[in-house]
C-alpha positions as a Markdown table, in Angstrom:
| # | Residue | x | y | z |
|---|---|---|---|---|
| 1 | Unk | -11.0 | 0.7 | -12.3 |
| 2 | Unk | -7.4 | -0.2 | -11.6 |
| 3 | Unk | -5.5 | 1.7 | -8.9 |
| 4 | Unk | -2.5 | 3.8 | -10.1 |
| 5 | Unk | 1.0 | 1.9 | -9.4 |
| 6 | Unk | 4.0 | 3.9 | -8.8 |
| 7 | Unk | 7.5 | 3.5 | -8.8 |
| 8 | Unk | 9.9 | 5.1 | -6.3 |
| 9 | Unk | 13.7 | 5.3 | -6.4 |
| 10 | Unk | 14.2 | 8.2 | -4.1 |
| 11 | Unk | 12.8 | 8.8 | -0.4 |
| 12 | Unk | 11.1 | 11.9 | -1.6 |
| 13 | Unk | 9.4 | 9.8 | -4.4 |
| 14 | Unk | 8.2 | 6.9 | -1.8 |
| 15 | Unk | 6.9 | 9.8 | -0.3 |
| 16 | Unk | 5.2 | 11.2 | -3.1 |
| 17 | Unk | 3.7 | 7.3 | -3.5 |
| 18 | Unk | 2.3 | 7.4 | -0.2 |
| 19 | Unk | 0.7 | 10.4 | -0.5 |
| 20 | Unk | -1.1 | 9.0 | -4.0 |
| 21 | Unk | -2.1 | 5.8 | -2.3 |
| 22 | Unk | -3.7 | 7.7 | 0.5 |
| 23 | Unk | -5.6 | 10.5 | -2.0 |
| 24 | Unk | -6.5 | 7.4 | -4.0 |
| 25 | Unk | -8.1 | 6.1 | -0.9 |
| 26 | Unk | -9.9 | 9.6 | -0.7 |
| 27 | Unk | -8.1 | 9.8 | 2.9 |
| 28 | Unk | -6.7 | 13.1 | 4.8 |
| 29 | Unk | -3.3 | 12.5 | 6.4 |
| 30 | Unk | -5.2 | 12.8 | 9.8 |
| 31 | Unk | -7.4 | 10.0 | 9.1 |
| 32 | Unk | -4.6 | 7.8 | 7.7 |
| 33 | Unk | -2.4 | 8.2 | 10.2 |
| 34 | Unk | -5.4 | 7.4 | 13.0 |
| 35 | Unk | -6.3 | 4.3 | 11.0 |
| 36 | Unk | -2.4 | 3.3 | 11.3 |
| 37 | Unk | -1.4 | 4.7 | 14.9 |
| 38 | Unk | 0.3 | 7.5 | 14.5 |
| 39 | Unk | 0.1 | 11.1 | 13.6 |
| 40 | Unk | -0.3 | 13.6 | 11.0 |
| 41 | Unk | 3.1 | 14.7 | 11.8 |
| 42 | Unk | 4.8 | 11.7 | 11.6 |
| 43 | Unk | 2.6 | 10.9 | 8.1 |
| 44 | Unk | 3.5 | 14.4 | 6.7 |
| 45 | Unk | 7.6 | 13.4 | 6.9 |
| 46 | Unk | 7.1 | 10.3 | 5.5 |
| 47 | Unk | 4.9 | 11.9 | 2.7 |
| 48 | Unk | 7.3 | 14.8 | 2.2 |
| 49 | Unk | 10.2 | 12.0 | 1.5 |
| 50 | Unk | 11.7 | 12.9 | 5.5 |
| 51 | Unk | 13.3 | 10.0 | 8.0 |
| 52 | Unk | 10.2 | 7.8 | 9.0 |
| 53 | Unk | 9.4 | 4.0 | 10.1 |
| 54 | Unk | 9.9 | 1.2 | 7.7 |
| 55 | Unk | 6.6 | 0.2 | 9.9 |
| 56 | Unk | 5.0 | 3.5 | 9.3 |
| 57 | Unk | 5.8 | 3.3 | 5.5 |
| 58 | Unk | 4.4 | -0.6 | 5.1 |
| 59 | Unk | 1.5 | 0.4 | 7.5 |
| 60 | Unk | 0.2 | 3.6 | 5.7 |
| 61 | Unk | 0.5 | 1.8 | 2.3 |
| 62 | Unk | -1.3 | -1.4 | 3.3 |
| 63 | Unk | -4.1 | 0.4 | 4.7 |
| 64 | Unk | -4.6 | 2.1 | 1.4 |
| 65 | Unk | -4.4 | -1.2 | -0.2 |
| 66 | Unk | -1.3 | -1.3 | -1.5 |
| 67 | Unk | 2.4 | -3.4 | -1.0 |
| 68 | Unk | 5.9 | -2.9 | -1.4 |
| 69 | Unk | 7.8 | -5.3 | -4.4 |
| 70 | Unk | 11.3 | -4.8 | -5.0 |
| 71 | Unk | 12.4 | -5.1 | -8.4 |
| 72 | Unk | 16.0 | -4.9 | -9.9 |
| 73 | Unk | 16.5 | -1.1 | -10.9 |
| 74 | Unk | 15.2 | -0.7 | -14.4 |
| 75 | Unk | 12.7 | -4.0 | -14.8 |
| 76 | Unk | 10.2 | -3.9 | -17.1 |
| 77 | Unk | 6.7 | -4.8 | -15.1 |
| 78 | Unk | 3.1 | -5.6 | -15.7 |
| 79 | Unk | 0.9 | -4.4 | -13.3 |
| 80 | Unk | -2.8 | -6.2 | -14.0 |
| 81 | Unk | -5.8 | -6.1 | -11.4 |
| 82 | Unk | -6.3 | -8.5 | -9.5 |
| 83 | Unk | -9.6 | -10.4 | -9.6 |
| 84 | Unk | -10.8 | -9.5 | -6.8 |
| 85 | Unk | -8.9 | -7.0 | -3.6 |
| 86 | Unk | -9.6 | -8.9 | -0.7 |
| 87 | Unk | -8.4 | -6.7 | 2.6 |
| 88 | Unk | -6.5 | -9.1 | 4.2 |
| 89 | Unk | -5.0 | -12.5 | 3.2 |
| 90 | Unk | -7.5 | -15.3 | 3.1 |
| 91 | Unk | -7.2 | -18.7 | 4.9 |
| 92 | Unk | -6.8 | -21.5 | 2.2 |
| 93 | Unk | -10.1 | -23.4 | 1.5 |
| 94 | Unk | -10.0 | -27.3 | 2.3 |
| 95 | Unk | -10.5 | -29.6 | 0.0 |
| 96 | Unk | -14.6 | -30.6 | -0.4 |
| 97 | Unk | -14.8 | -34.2 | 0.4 |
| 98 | Unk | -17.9 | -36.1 | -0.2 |
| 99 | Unk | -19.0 | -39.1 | 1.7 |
| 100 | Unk | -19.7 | -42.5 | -0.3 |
């Protein structure tokens, strides 16, 4: 099942983003904000569209397995699923060589 996307012109929508992402990820704010370093506090401003991190913002999504892509204002955009959501970015695999 594909994740939901979301699109977010206004701090109080990023923050509404986040908080989708992170119920998504069938997290509280508590444990999100532990799995990032920080607080509930600090997670409940940046959910509520408050002044937060850029850090915070990037952090909180990414651990819910999401990114931040900036579009021109009013873009049309595909959103497909990937083939597979790895966690982190994977090395490159060397070319095979075979011995003759």
């Amino acid at each position: 099942m594909m994740k939901p996307w979301y699109r977010a012109r206004t701090p109080e929508l990023l923050g509404a983003a986040v908080t989708g992402a992170r119920e998504d990820s069938h997290l509280t704010q508590t444990e999100l904000a532990e799995h990032i370093d920080s607080s509930r506090p600090t997670l409940s401003r940046l959910e509520s569209g408050k002044n937060s991190s850029t850090i915070t913002l990037l952090n909180a999504l990414a651990a819910c397995g999401y990114e931040v892509i900036a579009v021109p204002r009013g873009s049309k955009i595909t959103v497909t699923p990937p083939a597979s959501a790895p966690t982190r970015p994977t090395q490159p695999t060397p070319p095979h060589t075979e011995d003759h």
